mmCIF file of C-alpha atoms in Angstrom:
data_model
loop_
_atom_site.group_PDB
_atom_site.id
_atom_site.type_symbol
_atom_site.label_atom_id
_atom_site.label_comp_id
_atom_site.label_asym_id
_atom_site.label_seq_id
_atom_site.Cartn_x
_atom_site.Cartn_y
_atom_site.Cartn_z
ATOM 1 C CA MET A 1 -43.309 58.246 -34.903
ATOM 2 C CA LYS A 2 -39.854 57.376 -36.192
ATOM 3 C CA GLN A 3 -36.702 59.329 -35.485
ATOM 4 C CA ILE A 4 -33.307 59.124 -37.112
ATOM 5 C CA GLY A 5 -29.936 60.613 -36.313
ATOM 6 C CA SER A 6 -28.977 61.715 -39.824
ATOM 7 C CA LYS A 7 -28.883 65.477 -40.430
ATOM 8 C CA GLU A 8 -30.168 64.826 -43.971
ATOM 9 C CA GLY A 9 -33.445 63.460 -42.669
ATOM 10 C CA LEU A 10 -35.776 60.630 -43.478
ATOM 11 C CA LEU A 11 -36.280 61.865 -47.032
ATOM 12 C CA PRO A 12 -33.619 63.813 -48.886
ATOM 13 C CA ASP A 13 -34.519 67.329 -49.954
ATOM 14 C CA VAL A 14 -35.188 67.895 -53.639
ATOM 15 C CA LEU A 15 -33.610 71.323 -54.001
ATOM 16 C CA ALA A 16 -31.683 73.131 -56.700
ATOM 17 C CA ASP A 17 -30.877 76.712 -57.558
ATOM 18 C CA ASN A 18 -33.665 78.986 -58.814
ATOM 19 C CA LEU A 19 -36.631 76.611 -58.619
ATOM 20 C CA TYR A 20 -40.074 78.001 -59.410
ATOM 21 C CA ALA A 21 -41.494 76.557 -56.204
ATOM 22 C CA VAL A 22 -40.482 74.589 -53.140
ATOM 23 C CA ASP A 23 -43.231 72.568 -51.460
ATOM 24 C CA CYS A 24 -42.721 72.196 -47.715
ATOM 25 C CA GLY A 25 -44.697 69.751 -45.607
ATOM 26 C CA SER A 26 -44.621 69.264 -41.838
ATOM 27 C CA ALA A 27 -42.712 65.979 -41.889
ATOM 28 C CA ALA A 28 -42.638 62.733 -43.825
ATOM 29 C CA SER A 29 -45.620 60.540 -43.109
ATOM 30 C CA SER A 30 -44.881 57.154 -41.566
ATOM 31 C CA HIS A 31 -45.711 55.547 -44.917
ATOM 32 C CA SER A 32 -43.411 57.912 -46.827
ATOM 33 C CA ALA A 33 -40.609 57.223 -44.365
ATOM 34 C CA GLN A 34 -41.077 53.473 -44.851
ATOM 35 C CA THR A 35 -41.143 53.666 -48.657
ATOM 36 C CA GLY A 36 -38.528 56.408 -48.961
ATOM 37 C CA HIS A 37 -40.839 58.434 -51.241
ATOM 38 C CA TYR A 38 -42.528 61.759 -50.592
ATOM 39 C CA TYR A 39 -46.345 61.817 -50.361
ATOM 40 C CA SER A 40 -46.741 58.066 -50.856
ATOM 41 C CA GLY A 41 -49.378 57.429 -48.190
ATOM 42 C CA PRO A 42 -52.722 55.857 -49.054
ATOM 43 C CA GLY A 43 -55.189 58.480 -50.214
ATOM 44 C CA ASN A 44 -52.596 61.238 -50.585
ATOM 45 C CA ARG A 45 -53.604 63.616 -53.383
ATOM 46 C CA PHE A 46 -50.208 65.295 -53.894
ATOM 47 C CA TRP A 47 -49.214 63.672 -57.176
ATOM 48 C CA GLU A 48 -52.726 63.952 -58.592
ATOM 49 C CA ILE A 49 -53.031 67.685 -57.816
ATOM 50 C CA LEU A 50 -49.587 68.423 -59.273
ATOM 51 C CA GLU A 51 -50.836 67.102 -62.592
ATOM 52 C CA THR A 52 -54.290 68.706 -62.295
ATOM 53 C CA ALA A 53 -52.828 72.124 -61.438
ATOM 54 C CA LYS A 54 -50.298 71.748 -64.285
ATOM 55 C CA PHE A 55 -47.131 71.717 -62.198
ATOM 56 C CA THR A 56 -46.264 68.558 -64.121
ATOM 57 C CA THR A 57 -47.303 67.373 -67.571
ATOM 58 C CA LEU A 58 -48.189 63.900 -66.316
ATOM 59 C CA ARG A 59 -48.941 62.189 -63.033
ATOM 60 C CA LEU A 60 -45.717 61.135 -61.419
ATOM 61 C CA ASP A 61 -45.533 58.183 -59.078
ATOM 62 C CA PRO A 62 -44.191 58.887 -55.569
ATOM 63 C CA LYS A 63 -41.043 56.883 -56.375
ATOM 64 C CA GLU A 64 -40.341 59.437 -59.146
ATOM 65 C CA TYR A 65 -40.204 62.355 -56.698
ATOM 66 C CA LYS A 66 -36.664 63.308 -57.736
ATOM 67 C CA LEU A 67 -37.997 64.180 -61.212
ATOM 68 C CA LEU A 68 -39.826 67.181 -59.749
ATOM 69 C CA SER A 69 -36.709 69.326 -60.033
ATOM 70 C CA SER A 70 -36.898 68.929 -63.829
ATOM 71 C CA TYR A 71 -40.261 70.750 -63.564
ATOM 72 C CA GLY A 72 -38.707 73.465 -61.406
ATOM 73 C CA ILE A 73 -40.302 72.130 -58.223
ATOM 74 C CA GLY A 74 -38.488 71.261 -54.989
ATOM 75 C CA LEU A 75 -39.463 69.346 -51.855
ATOM 76 C CA THR A 76 -38.559 69.625 -48.178
ATOM 77 C CA ASP A 77 -40.174 69.349 -44.746
ATOM 78 C CA MET A 78 -40.250 71.528 -41.649
ATOM 79 C CA ALA A 79 -39.210 68.572 -39.460
ATOM 80 C CA LYS A 80 -36.642 66.478 -41.320
ATOM 81 C CA ALA A 81 -35.724 63.944 -38.611
ATOM 82 C CA LEU A 82 -39.184 62.662 -37.629
ATOM 83 C CA SER A 83 -42.036 60.958 -39.409
ATOM 84 C CA GLY A 84 -45.702 60.765 -38.559
ATOM 85 C CA SER A 85 -48.911 62.745 -38.737
ATOM 86 C CA ASP A 86 -49.072 66.411 -37.766
ATOM 87 C CA THR A 87 -50.401 65.501 -34.328
ATOM 88 C CA GLU A 88 -47.422 63.194 -33.705
ATOM 89 C CA ILE A 89 -44.666 65.661 -34.603
ATOM 90 C CA SER A 90 -43.045 67.466 -31.681
ATOM 91 C CA SER A 91 -42.447 71.176 -32.131
ATOM 92 C CA ARG A 92 -38.866 70.533 -30.978
ATOM 93 C CA ALA A 93 -38.287 68.764 -34.305
ATOM 94 C CA ASP A 94 -39.291 71.804 -36.373
ATOM 95 C CA ASP A 95 -36.499 73.725 -38.040
ATOM 96 C CA PRO A 96 -37.778 77.020 -39.474
ATOM 97 C CA ALA A 97 -34.230 78.451 -39.339
ATOM 98 C CA GLY A 98 -33.011 75.526 -41.464
ATOM 99 C CA LEU A 99 -35.795 76.197 -43.968
ATOM 100 C CA SER A 100 -34.745 79.853 -44.108
ATOM 101 C CA GLU A 101 -31.154 78.800 -44.808
ATOM 102 C CA LYS A 102 -32.367 76.606 -47.676
ATOM 103 C CA LEU A 103 -34.356 79.489 -49.170
ATOM 104 C CA ILE A 104 -31.358 81.809 -48.942
ATOM 105 C CA ARG A 105 -29.061 79.159 -50.457
ATOM 106 C CA PHE A 106 -31.283 77.999 -53.341
ATOM 107 C CA LYS A 107 -33.298 81.188 -54.062
ATOM 108 C CA PRO A 108 -36.589 79.641 -55.227
ATOM 109 C CA ARG A 109 -39.239 81.997 -56.602
ATOM 110 C CA SER A 110 -41.894 80.708 -54.198
ATOM 111 C CA LEU A 111 -42.446 78.551 -51.133
ATOM 112 C CA ALA A 112 -45.687 76.611 -50.715
ATOM 113 C CA PHE A 113 -46.577 75.036 -47.403
ATOM 114 C CA VAL A 114 -48.468 71.787 -47.875
ATOM 115 C CA GLY A 115 -50.874 72.140 -44.959
ATOM 116 C CA LYS A 116 -51.236 74.713 -42.224
ATOM 117 C CA ARG A 117 -49.030 73.168 -39.534
ATOM 118 C CA ALA A 118 -45.704 73.948 -41.206
ATOM 119 C CA ALA A 119 -47.034 77.360 -42.261
ATOM 120 C CA LYS A 120 -47.941 78.192 -38.662
ATOM 121 C CA VAL A 121 -44.457 77.207 -37.472
ATOM 122 C CA TRP A 122 -42.939 79.433 -40.171
ATOM 123 C CA SER A 123 -45.248 82.351 -39.425
ATOM 124 C CA ARG A 124 -44.624 82.136 -35.685
ATOM 125 C CA TYR A 125 -40.852 82.084 -36.257
ATOM 126 C CA HIS A 126 -40.714 84.921 -38.825
ATOM 127 C CA LEU A 127 -43.671 87.091 -37.901
ATOM 128 C CA GLY A 128 -44.355 86.226 -34.279
ATOM 129 C CA THR A 129 -47.883 85.058 -35.094
ATOM 130 C CA PRO A 130 -49.324 81.744 -36.266
ATOM 131 C CA GLU A 131 -52.153 83.490 -38.160
ATOM 132 C CA ILE A 132 -52.262 82.263 -41.742
ATOM 133 C CA LYS A 133 -54.845 81.568 -44.431
ATOM 134 C CA TYR A 134 -54.906 79.352 -47.486
ATOM 135 C CA GLY A 135 -53.571 80.965 -50.647
ATOM 136 C CA PRO A 136 -50.927 83.640 -51.192
ATOM 137 C CA GLN A 137 -49.614 85.341 -48.085
ATOM 138 C CA SER A 138 -49.164 89.092 -47.812
ATOM 139 C CA SER A 139 -45.593 88.761 -46.554
ATOM 140 C CA LYS A 140 -42.633 87.397 -48.484
ATOM 141 C CA PHE A 141 -39.265 86.033 -47.418
ATOM 142 C CA GLY A 142 -36.979 88.390 -49.308
ATOM 143 C CA GLU A 143 -38.123 87.866 -52.901
ATOM 144 C CA VAL A 144 -39.713 84.470 -52.190
ATOM 145 C CA ALA A 145 -43.516 84.482 -52.494
ATOM 146 C CA ILE A 146 -45.229 82.441 -49.771
ATOM 147 C CA TYR A 147 -48.338 80.282 -50.283
ATOM 148 C CA VAL A 148 -50.278 78.048 -47.934
ATOM 149 C CA LEU A 149 -52.048 75.103 -49.536
ATOM 150 C CA PRO A 150 -54.443 72.521 -48.129
ATOM 151 C CA SER A 151 -52.794 69.311 -47.014
ATOM 152 C CA THR A 152 -52.943 66.527 -49.578
ATOM 153 C CA SER A 153 -52.907 63.829 -46.881
ATOM 154 C CA GLY A 154 -55.735 61.344 -46.825
ATOM 155 C CA LEU A 155 -56.023 62.144 -43.088
ATOM 156 C CA ALA A 156 -56.900 65.767 -43.977
ATOM 157 C CA LYS A 157 -59.601 65.001 -46.542
ATOM 158 C CA ARG A 158 -62.225 67.043 -44.682
ATOM 159 C CA PHE A 159 -60.109 70.161 -45.354
ATOM 160 C CA TRP A 160 -59.366 69.302 -48.983
ATOM 161 C CA ASP A 161 -59.911 72.077 -51.507
ATOM 162 C CA PRO A 162 -58.073 71.930 -54.841
ATOM 163 C CA LEU A 163 -58.671 75.618 -55.688
ATOM 164 C CA PRO A 164 -55.671 77.079 -53.794
ATOM 165 C CA TRP A 165 -53.494 74.477 -55.543
ATOM 166 C CA ILE A 166 -54.882 75.428 -58.947
ATOM 167 C CA GLU A 167 -54.349 79.142 -58.210
ATOM 168 C CA PHE A 168 -50.777 78.419 -57.133
ATOM 169 C CA GLY A 169 -50.286 76.403 -60.344
ATOM 170 C CA LYS A 170 -51.337 79.469 -62.347
ATOM 171 C CA PHE A 171 -48.878 81.622 -60.378
ATOM 172 C CA VAL A 172 -46.050 79.181 -61.108
ATOM 173 C CA SER A 173 -47.071 79.039 -64.784
ATOM 174 C CA VAL A 174 -46.697 82.825 -65.035
ATOM 175 C CA ILE A 175 -43.214 82.586 -63.492
ATOM 176 C CA ARG A 176 -42.233 79.842 -65.961
ATOM 177 C CA ASN A 177 -43.387 81.882 -68.936
ATOM 178 C CA LYS A 178 -41.677 85.155 -67.963
ATOM 179 C CA LYS A 179 -38.778 86.083 -70.159
ATOM 180 C CA PRO A 180 -35.526 86.723 -68.228
#
C-alpha cells in the first residue's frame, strides 16, 4: 500500500460540471498508482466494458483516461491518498464527505460505484447501513442517481458480471439523448 501527502491524491480526479456519470472506485490499485493511469492493472476490464456498454465509441487505453470527460464521464475514488486492493485500504482513508462535496460541486446526473466496497462506505455514511446490491439503488443523493457495478479488477473476476454495466450504459444513453 502506498500513501502520499498530497490532498489531490495518487490520481487526479476527472471531474467537470454536469457529467452524465461519475465512476467511483475504492482507491487506485498499486499498478494504477505506479503508472499514473486509472484502471491500468493487468486483467482490469474497465476500458473494455466502457466500450461494450457504449459509454465510449472506442476502447480507450488507460493512459487516455482524461478523455473520458469528453464522453461525459468522470472518475474519482473513495480513498484518494492510498493505493492497493480493497483488502489493503484502511477505512480511515475513506472520504465519503469529500465525495459528497464533489457531487454537490459538479452536479453529475449519476454516480456509479465500481465495486461494492466504496458503495458500502457511501451507504454507511449516508444511510447508516452498508446494505447495497448491484444495479440502480432506490435512494439518490439529491438529484444524482446511484448505481453499484461489479468491480472490473482482475482480482474480482469471480464476481464479474457485465449486465449491470450494460444496464447502466443504457441509463446513461437515455440521459445523453434527452433534450434540455
